[in-house]
PDB file of C-alpha atoms in Angstrom:
ATOM      1  CA  UNK A   1      25.708  -1.176   7.848  1.00 40.00           C
ATOM      2  CA  UNK A   2      21.999  -0.155   5.468  1.00 38.00           C
ATOM      3  CA  UNK A   3      20.338   1.470   8.140  1.00 42.00           C
ATOM      4  CA  UNK A   4      16.191   1.036   7.763  1.00 47.00           C
ATOM      5  CA  UNK A   5      13.747   3.644   6.885  1.00 69.00           C
ATOM      6  CA  UNK A   6      10.795   2.030   4.989  1.00 87.00           C
ATOM      7  CA  UNK A   7       8.750   5.198   5.578  1.00 92.00           C
ATOM      8  CA  UNK A   8       9.581   7.170   2.186  1.00 94.00           C
ATOM      9  CA  UNK A   9       9.653   3.078   0.105  1.00 94.00           C
ATOM     10  CA  UNK A  10       6.190   2.849   1.485  1.00 95.00           C
ATOM     11  CA  UNK A  11       4.681   6.802   0.966  1.00 96.00           C
ATOM     12  CA  UNK A  12       5.780   6.039  -2.684  1.00 97.00           C
ATOM     13  CA  UNK A  13       3.972   2.850  -2.455  1.00 97.00           C
ATOM     14  CA  UNK A  14       0.985   3.855  -1.410  1.00 98.00           C
ATOM     15  CA  UNK A  15       0.910   6.612  -3.511  1.00 98.00           C
ATOM     16  CA  UNK A  16       1.182   4.385  -6.695  1.00 98.00           C
ATOM     17  CA  UNK A  17      -1.347   1.917  -5.558  1.00 98.00           C
ATOM     18  CA  UNK A  18      -4.721   4.997  -5.288  1.00 98.00           C
ATOM     19  CA  UNK A  19      -3.103   6.670  -8.838  1.00 98.00           C
ATOM     20  CA  UNK A  20      -2.953   2.554  -9.694  1.00 98.00           C
ATOM     21  CA  UNK A  21      -6.415   2.661  -9.349  1.00 98.00           C
ATOM     22  CA  UNK A  22      -7.842   5.981 -10.788  1.00 97.00           C
ATOM     23  CA  UNK A  23      -9.486   3.139 -14.119  1.00 97.00           C
ATOM     24  CA  UNK A  24     -12.313   3.372 -10.878  1.00 97.00           C
ATOM     25  CA  UNK A  25     -13.112   7.226 -11.357  1.00 97.00           C
ATOM     26  CA  UNK A  26     -14.833   5.528 -15.006  1.00 96.00           C
ATOM     27  CA  UNK A  27     -17.787   4.617 -12.868  1.00 93.00           C
ATOM     28  CA  UNK A  28     -18.561   8.641 -11.567  1.00 94.00           C
ATOM     29  CA  UNK A  29     -17.105  10.141 -14.845  1.00 94.00           C
ATOM     30  CA  UNK A  30     -19.590   8.393 -16.834  1.00 85.00           C
ATOM     31  CA  UNK A  31     -17.892   7.219 -19.685  1.00 90.00           C
ATOM     32  CA  UNK A  32     -19.375   5.320 -22.990  1.00 89.00           C
ATOM     33  CA  UNK A  33     -17.224   2.141 -22.035  1.00 95.00           C
ATOM     34  CA  UNK A  34     -19.206  -1.091 -20.391  1.00 94.00           C
ATOM     35  CA  UNK A  35     -16.508  -1.876 -18.060  1.00 95.00           C
ATOM     36  CA  UNK A  36     -17.291  -5.337 -18.263  1.00 94.00           C
ATOM     37  CA  UNK A  37     -16.427  -5.590 -21.760  1.00 93.00           C
ATOM     38  CA  UNK A  38     -14.353  -3.263 -22.752  1.00 95.00           C
ATOM     39  CA  UNK A  39      -9.909  -3.385 -21.848  1.00 96.00           C
ATOM     40  CA  UNK A  40      -8.755  -0.716 -18.864  1.00 97.00           C
ATOM     41  CA  UNK A  41      -6.201   0.573 -21.396  1.00 96.00           C
ATOM     42  CA  UNK A  42      -9.039   1.844 -23.776  1.00 98.00           C
ATOM     43  CA  UNK A  43     -10.051   4.626 -21.143  1.00 97.00           C
ATOM     44  CA  UNK A  44      -7.347   6.266 -21.846  1.00 97.00           C
ATOM     45  CA  UNK A  45      -7.377   5.289 -25.945  1.00 97.00           C
ATOM     46  CA  UNK A  46      -7.126   8.572 -27.948  1.00 96.00           C
ATOM     47  CA  UNK A  47     -10.670   8.901 -28.923  1.00 95.00           C
ATOM     48  CA  UNK A  48     -11.562   8.705 -25.503  1.00 96.00           C
ATOM     49  CA  UNK A  49     -12.557  12.082 -23.091  1.00 95.00           C
ATOM     50  CA  UNK A  50     -10.631  11.833 -20.202  1.00 97.00           C
ATOM     51  CA  UNK A  51      -7.293  10.362 -22.208  1.00 97.00           C
ATOM     52  CA  UNK A  52      -5.286  12.390 -20.419  1.00 97.00           C
ATOM     53  CA  UNK A  53      -6.612  12.097 -16.915  1.00 98.00           C
ATOM     54  CA  UNK A  54      -6.134   8.273 -17.388  1.00 98.00           C
ATOM     55  CA  UNK A  55      -3.458   8.616 -18.827  1.00 98.00           C
ATOM     56  CA  UNK A  56      -1.430  10.440 -16.717  1.00 98.00           C
ATOM     57  CA  UNK A  57      -2.360   8.350 -13.442  1.00 98.00           C
ATOM     58  CA  UNK A  58      -0.439   5.834 -14.686  1.00 98.00           C
ATOM     59  CA  UNK A  59       2.217   7.692 -16.493  1.00 98.00           C
ATOM     60  CA  UNK A  60       2.459   8.732 -12.367  1.00 99.00           C
ATOM     61  CA  UNK A  61       1.702   5.200 -10.865  1.00 98.00           C
ATOM     62  CA  UNK A  62       4.709   3.818 -13.177  1.00 98.00           C
ATOM     63  CA  UNK A  63       6.975   7.011 -11.950  1.00 98.00           C
ATOM     64  CA  UNK A  64       6.433   6.370  -8.299  1.00 99.00           C
ATOM     65  CA  UNK A  65       6.901   2.581  -8.731  1.00 98.00           C
ATOM     66  CA  UNK A  66      10.156   3.823  -9.284  1.00 98.00           C
ATOM     67  CA  UNK A  67      11.130   5.730  -7.127  1.00 98.00           C
ATOM     68  CA  UNK A  68       9.433   3.040  -4.369  1.00 97.00           C
ATOM     69  CA  UNK A  69      12.223   0.985  -6.283  1.00 96.00           C
ATOM     70  CA  UNK A  70      15.052   3.151  -6.686  1.00 96.00           C
ATOM     71  CA  UNK A  71      14.141   4.106  -2.121  1.00 95.00           C
ATOM     72  CA  UNK A  72      14.394  -0.007  -1.178  1.00 93.00           C
ATOM     73  CA  UNK A  73      18.174  -0.144  -3.082  1.00 91.00           C
ATOM     74  CA  UNK A  74      19.347   3.323  -1.385  1.00 90.00           C
ATOM     75  CA  UNK A  75      17.428   2.569   2.556  1.00 86.00           C
ATOM     76  CA  UNK A  76      16.842  -1.368   2.734  1.00 84.00           C
ATOM     77  CA  UNK A  77      18.553  -4.320   3.032  1.00 81.00           C
ATOM     78  CA  UNK A  78      18.437  -6.659   0.575  1.00 80.00           C
ATOM     79  CA  UNK A  79      16.565  -9.104   3.390  1.00 79.00           C
ATOM     80  CA  UNK A  80      13.864  -6.747   3.026  1.00 82.00           C
ATOM     81  CA  UNK A  81      13.048  -6.290  -0.311  1.00 89.00           C
ATOM     82  CA  UNK A  82      15.509  -9.030  -2.190  1.00 92.00           C
ATOM     83  CA  UNK A  83      17.380  -7.024  -5.176  1.00 93.00           C
ATOM     84  CA  UNK A  84      15.356  -9.342  -7.788  1.00 95.00           C
ATOM     85  CA  UNK A  85      11.709  -7.936  -6.156  1.00 95.00           C
ATOM     86  CA  UNK A  86      13.416  -4.237  -6.420  1.00 96.00           C
ATOM     87  CA  UNK A  87      14.226  -5.419 -10.789  1.00 97.00           C
ATOM     88  CA  UNK A  88      10.869  -6.608 -11.199  1.00 98.00           C
ATOM     89  CA  UNK A  89       9.349  -3.501  -9.195  1.00 98.00           C
ATOM     90  CA  UNK A  90      11.521  -1.610 -11.160  1.00 98.00           C
ATOM     91  CA  UNK A  91      10.328  -2.415 -14.488  1.00 98.00           C
ATOM     92  CA  UNK A  92       6.948  -3.129 -13.630  1.00 99.00           C
ATOM     93  CA  UNK A  93       6.998   1.049 -12.905  1.00 98.00           C
ATOM     94  CA  UNK A  94       9.215   1.921 -15.944  1.00 98.00           C
ATOM     95  CA  UNK A  95       6.409  -0.313 -18.615  1.00 98.00           C
ATOM     96  CA  UNK A  96       3.818   1.208 -17.065  1.00 98.00           C
ATOM     97  CA  UNK A  97       5.291   4.973 -17.143  1.00 98.00           C
ATOM     98  CA  UNK A  98       6.235   4.258 -20.942  1.00 98.00           C
ATOM     99  CA  UNK A  99       1.940   2.124 -21.406  1.00 97.00           C
ATOM    100  CA  UNK A 100       0.975   5.502 -20.757  1.00 97.00           C
ATOM    101  CA  UNK A 101       2.567   7.184 -23.643  1.00 97.00           C
ATOM    102  CA  UNK A 102       1.771   4.589 -26.151  1.00 97.00           C
ATOM    103  CA  UNK A 103      -2.122   4.695 -25.869  1.00 96.00           C
ATOM    104  CA  UNK A 104      -4.588   3.078 -28.220  1.00 97.00           C
ATOM    105  CA  UNK A 105      -5.650   5.368 -31.460  1.00 97.00           C
ATOM    106  CA  UNK A 106      -9.450   4.108 -30.833  1.00 96.00           C
ATOM    107  CA  UNK A 107     -11.631   0.720 -28.711  1.00 96.00           C
ATOM    108  CA  UNK A 108     -11.572  -1.917 -30.372  1.00 94.00           C
ATOM    109  CA  UNK A 109     -13.696  -3.789 -28.108  1.00 93.00           C
ATOM    110  CA  UNK A 110     -16.545  -1.094 -27.995  1.00 93.00           C
ATOM    111  CA  UNK A 111     -15.671  -0.225 -32.125  1.00 94.00           C
ATOM    112  CA  UNK A 112     -16.380  -2.547 -35.025  1.00 93.00           C
ATOM    113  CA  UNK A 113     -14.357  -0.328 -37.378  1.00 96.00           C
ATOM    114  CA  UNK A 114     -11.450  -0.351 -34.426  1.00 95.00           C
ATOM    115  CA  UNK A 115     -11.473  -3.703 -34.501  1.00 92.00           C
ATOM    116  CA  UNK A 116     -11.560  -4.221 -38.697  1.00 93.00           C
ATOM    117  CA  UNK A 117      -8.956  -2.045 -38.375  1.00 95.00           C
ATOM    118  CA  UNK A 118      -6.310  -3.869 -35.594  1.00 92.00           C
ATOM    119  CA  UNK A 119      -7.428  -7.071 -37.865  1.00 90.00           C
ATOM    120  CA  UNK A 120      -5.681  -5.519 -40.598  1.00 93.00           C
ATOM    121  CA  UNK A 121      -2.835  -3.864 -39.141  1.00 92.00           C
ATOM    122  CA  UNK A 122      -4.112  -0.484 -40.575  1.00 95.00           C
ATOM    123  CA  UNK A 123      -3.420   0.668 -37.063  1.00 96.00           C
ATOM    124  CA  UNK A 124      -0.639   3.256 -35.556  1.00 96.00           C
ATOM    125  CA  UNK A 125       2.294   0.605 -34.543  1.00 96.00           C
ATOM    126  CA  UNK A 126       1.603   1.895 -30.651  1.00 96.00           C
ATOM    127  CA  UNK A 127      -1.118  -0.864 -30.883  1.00 96.00           C
ATOM    128  CA  UNK A 128       1.710  -3.308 -30.929  1.00 96.00           C
ATOM    129  CA  UNK A 129       4.258  -1.253 -28.582  1.00 97.00           C
ATOM    130  CA  UNK A 130       1.026  -0.872 -25.846  1.00 97.00           C
ATOM    131  CA  UNK A 131       1.003  -4.568 -25.867  1.00 95.00           C
ATOM    132  CA  UNK A 132       4.616  -5.542 -24.869  1.00 98.00           C
ATOM    133  CA  UNK A 133       4.497  -2.785 -22.408  1.00 98.00           C
ATOM    134  CA  UNK A 134       1.576  -3.953 -21.129  1.00 97.00           C
ATOM    135  CA  UNK A 135       3.226  -7.789 -21.475  1.00 97.00           C
ATOM    136  CA  UNK A 136       6.558  -5.920 -19.585  1.00 98.00           C
ATOM    137  CA  UNK A 137       4.636  -4.588 -16.707  1.00 98.00           C
ATOM    138  CA  UNK A 138       3.073  -7.835 -16.080  1.00 98.00           C
ATOM    139  CA  UNK A 139       5.457  -9.924 -15.804  1.00 98.00           C
ATOM    140  CA  UNK A 140       7.298  -7.301 -13.446  1.00 98.00           C
ATOM    141  CA  UNK A 141       5.098  -7.539 -10.603  1.00 98.00           C
ATOM    142  CA  UNK A 142       4.176 -11.248 -11.084  1.00 98.00           C
ATOM    143  CA  UNK A 143       7.635 -12.001 -10.455  1.00 97.00           C
ATOM    144  CA  UNK A 144       7.124  -8.955  -7.592  1.00 97.00           C
ATOM    145  CA  UNK A 145       4.656 -10.813  -6.315  1.00 96.00           C
ATOM    146  CA  UNK A 146       6.167 -13.940  -6.107  1.00 95.00           C
ATOM    147  CA  UNK A 147       9.889 -13.228  -5.018  1.00 94.00           C
ATOM    148  CA  UNK A 148       7.674 -11.238  -1.893  1.00 93.00           C
ATOM    149  CA  UNK A 149       5.229 -13.838  -1.094  1.00 86.00           C
ATOM    150  CA  UNK A 150       6.165 -13.583   2.118  1.00 82.00           C
ATOM    151  CA  UNK A 151       6.708 -10.266   3.177  1.00 80.00           C
ATOM    152  CA  UNK A 152       3.739  -8.507   1.722  1.00 78.00           C
ATOM    153  CA  UNK A 153       0.161  -8.899   3.802  1.00 76.00           C
ATOM    154  CA  UNK A 154      -1.748 -12.269   2.550  1.00 80.00           C
ATOM    155  CA  UNK A 155       1.309 -12.289  -1.125  1.00 86.00           C
ATOM    156  CA  UNK A 156      -0.063 -15.855  -1.241  1.00 91.00           C
ATOM    157  CA  UNK A 157      -3.356 -14.952  -1.316  1.00 94.00           C
ATOM    158  CA  UNK A 158      -3.014 -11.983  -3.654  1.00 94.00           C
ATOM    159  CA  UNK A 159      -0.282 -14.204  -5.800  1.00 94.00           C
ATOM    160  CA  UNK A 160      -3.040 -16.689  -6.581  1.00 96.00           C
ATOM    161  CA  UNK A 161      -5.450 -14.559  -6.920  1.00 96.00           C
ATOM    162  CA  UNK A 162      -3.792 -12.676  -9.261  1.00 96.00           C
ATOM    163  CA  UNK A 163      -2.268 -15.220 -11.205  1.00 97.00           C
ATOM    164  CA  UNK A 164      -6.189 -16.647 -11.529  1.00 97.00           C
ATOM    165  CA  UNK A 165      -7.195 -13.371 -12.952  1.00 97.00           C
ATOM    166  CA  UNK A 166      -4.635 -12.976 -15.609  1.00 96.00           C
ATOM    167  CA  UNK A 167      -5.332 -16.649 -16.793  1.00 97.00           C
ATOM    168  CA  UNK A 168      -8.690 -15.136 -16.631  1.00 96.00           C
ATOM    169  CA  UNK A 169      -7.811 -12.316 -18.607  1.00 95.00           C
ATOM    170  CA  UNK A 170      -5.889 -13.656 -21.490  1.00 95.00           C
ATOM    171  CA  UNK A 171      -8.326 -16.496 -22.173  1.00 95.00           C
ATOM    172  CA  UNK A 172     -11.078 -14.007 -22.108  1.00 93.00           C
ATOM    173  CA  UNK A 173      -8.546 -11.640 -24.947  1.00 92.00           C
ATOM    174  CA  UNK A 174      -8.319 -15.769 -26.565  1.00 92.00           C
ATOM    175  CA  UNK A 175     -11.767 -15.579 -26.989  1.00 91.00           C
ATOM    176  CA  UNK A 176     -12.100 -12.388 -28.190  1.00 87.00           C
ATOM    177  CA  UNK A 177      -9.809 -12.857 -30.755  1.00 85.00           C
ATOM    178  CA  UNK A 178     -11.683 -16.111 -32.290  1.00 85.00           C
ATOM    179  CA  UNK A 179     -14.743 -14.598 -32.719  1.00 80.00           C
ATOM    180  CA  UNK A 180     -16.118 -14.829 -29.316  1.00 80.00           C
ATOM    181  CA  UNK A 181     -17.870 -12.618 -26.732  1.00 79.00           C
ATOM    182  CA  UNK A 182     -15.042 -11.644 -24.351  1.00 77.00           C
ATOM    183  CA  UNK A 183     -15.896 -13.842 -21.376  1.00 85.00           C
ATOM    184  CA  UNK A 184     -15.914 -10.377 -19.797  1.00 92.00           C
ATOM    185  CA  UNK A 185     -12.457  -9.618 -20.049  1.00 94.00           C
ATOM    186  CA  UNK A 186     -13.353  -6.389 -18.735  1.00 96.00           C
ATOM    187  CA  UNK A 187     -14.013  -8.039 -15.893  1.00 97.00           C
ATOM    188  CA  UNK A 188     -11.081 -10.418 -15.544  1.00 97.00           C
ATOM    189  CA  UNK A 189      -8.600  -7.263 -16.386  1.00 97.00           C
ATOM    190  CA  UNK A 190      -9.704  -4.863 -14.078  1.00 98.00           C
ATOM    191  CA  UNK A 191      -9.918  -7.381 -11.554  1.00 98.00           C
ATOM    192  CA  UNK A 192      -5.800  -8.102 -12.146  1.00 98.00           C
ATOM    193  CA  UNK A 193      -5.190  -4.450 -12.135  1.00 98.00           C
ATOM    194  CA  UNK A 194      -7.650  -4.168  -8.529  1.00 98.00           C
ATOM    195  CA  UNK A 195      -5.399  -6.512  -6.622  1.00 98.00           C
ATOM    196  CA  UNK A 196      -1.507  -5.470  -8.219  1.00 98.00           C
ATOM    197  CA  UNK A 197      -3.509  -1.804  -6.412  1.00 98.00           C
ATOM    198  CA  UNK A 198      -3.903  -3.820  -3.578  1.00 97.00           C
ATOM    199  CA  UNK A 199      -1.109  -5.855  -3.498  1.00 97.00           C
ATOM    200  CA  UNK A 200       1.151  -2.357  -3.408  1.00 97.00           C
ATOM    201  CA  UNK A 201      -0.928  -1.262  -0.441  1.00 96.00           C
ATOM    202  CA  UNK A 202      -0.314  -4.307   1.324  1.00 95.00           C
ATOM    203  CA  UNK A 203       3.344  -3.828   0.984  1.00 95.00           C
ATOM    204  CA  UNK A 204       3.338  -0.683   1.492  1.00 95.00           C
ATOM    205  CA  UNK A 205       1.176  -0.964   5.155  1.00 94.00           C
ATOM    206  CA  UNK A 206       4.329  -4.341   5.497  1.00 92.00           C
ATOM    207  CA  UNK A 207       6.774  -2.016   5.282  1.00 92.00           C
ATOM    208  CA  UNK A 208       5.345  -0.035   7.845  1.00 89.00           C
ATOM    209  CA  UNK A 209       4.858  -2.157  10.366  1.00 84.00           C
ATOM    210  CA  UNK A 210       7.814  -4.565  10.127  1.00 74.00           C
ATOM    211  CA  UNK A 211      11.266  -4.561  12.027  1.00 66.00           C
ATOM    212  CA  UNK A 212      14.297  -4.613   9.877  1.00 58.00           C
ATOM    213  CA  UNK A 213      16.266  -7.857  11.072  1.00 54.00           C
ATOM    214  CA  UNK A 214      19.083  -7.479  13.316  1.00 48.00           C
ATOM    215  CA  UNK A 215      22.168  -7.951  11.792  1.00 48.00           C
ATOM    216  CA  UNK A 216      24.309 -10.410  13.935  1.00 49.00           C
ATOM    217  CA  UNK A 217      27.326  -9.419  15.113  1.00 46.00           C
ATOM    218  CA  UNK A 218      30.109 -12.248  15.304  1.00 52.00           C
ATOM    219  CA  UNK A 219      31.314 -12.811  19.639  1.00 50.00           C
ATOM    220  CA  UNK A 220      34.630 -11.335  20.114  1.00 52.00           C
ATOM    221  CA  UNK A 221      36.264 -13.606  22.437  1.00 50.00           C
ATOM    222  CA  UNK A 222      39.018 -11.413  24.954  1.00 51.00           C
ATOM    223  CA  UNK A 223      42.565 -13.594  24.475  1.00 52.00           C
ATOM    224  CA  UNK A 224      42.864 -15.551  28.304  1.00 50.00           C
ATOM    225  CA  UNK A 225      45.812 -13.671  29.554  1.00 51.00           C
ATOM    226  CA  UNK A 226      48.316 -16.653  32.193  1.00 52.00           C
ATOM    227  CA  UNK A 227      49.889 -14.829  34.842  1.00 50.00           C
ATOM    228  CA  UNK A 228      53.696 -16.049  34.956  1.00 52.00           C
ATOM    229  CA  UNK A 229      54.289 -19.019  37.358  1.00 50.00           C
ATOM    230  CA  UNK A 230      57.382 -16.677  38.934  1.00 48.00           C
ATOM    231  CA  UNK A 231      55.083 -14.062  39.308  1.00 51.00           C
ATOM    232  CA  UNK A 232      51.857 -16.746  41.229  1.00 50.00           C
ATOM    233  CA  UNK A 233      54.569 -18.643  42.545  1.00 46.00           C
ATOM    234  CA  UNK A 234      55.825 -14.962  45.316  1.00 41.00           C
ATOM    235  CA  UNK A 235      51.781 -14.842  46.259  1.00 48.00           C
ATOM    236  CA  UNK A 236      51.000 -18.252  46.522  1.00 47.00           C
ATOM    237  CA  UNK A 237      54.351 -17.278  49.201  1.00 44.00           C
ATOM    238  CA  UNK A 238      53.033 -14.706  50.240  1.00 49.00           C
ATOM    239  CA  UNK A 239      49.693 -15.525  51.732  1.00 45.00           C
ATOM    240  CA  UNK A 240      51.246 -18.004  53.862  1.00 45.00           C
ATOM    241  CA  UNK A 241      51.377 -17.436  57.516  1.00 45.00           C
TER     242      UNK A 241
END
């Protein structure tokens, strides 16, 4: 029988939620990138002053999610965190960690020269690899959220919001690639990653405040003992006056 120990998993998820929200520091650091019109990943571009900070935060967040998935596998039953959800969380964490090691070399949304080089495929291979790892991370977290809609607090609402933010982000990226203004791609993507962080925190809180369903133990029936007929007859005879 698996002993329920949600505290370790919940702590790792809560820490992951905090570090995955490191992009909010852009408000205080005074980066030169306008949030409504730039990708979150551009904060970690190698030509940006706080690249190391944001890349380290993503690496730590991904590692923490992987650790949470591993801890859940070791300490929680499949009824608490289904195997599909664990695998999806592991994919999200691993892809996020890899993503941090594949930074953009420039900021295409604010640098026309960078955008032109990207269109002409004259940027480092990390640009394409970054797109792949980001896509894998998104797929992983969406599967995890869908699998755990009944587990995490406000799971259905957060999943619906995440799907809406993802659709908005994809539409905004398509608009940028066709020469439009981007339809607030920065707002859409920040909403997207913000909802993920909130969901990770909500899952952590849920694990701490709900109990593992008790396993049903099949009832055991002792075989009835039948008194020998002769002994019963003797007792009845002794009881007679």
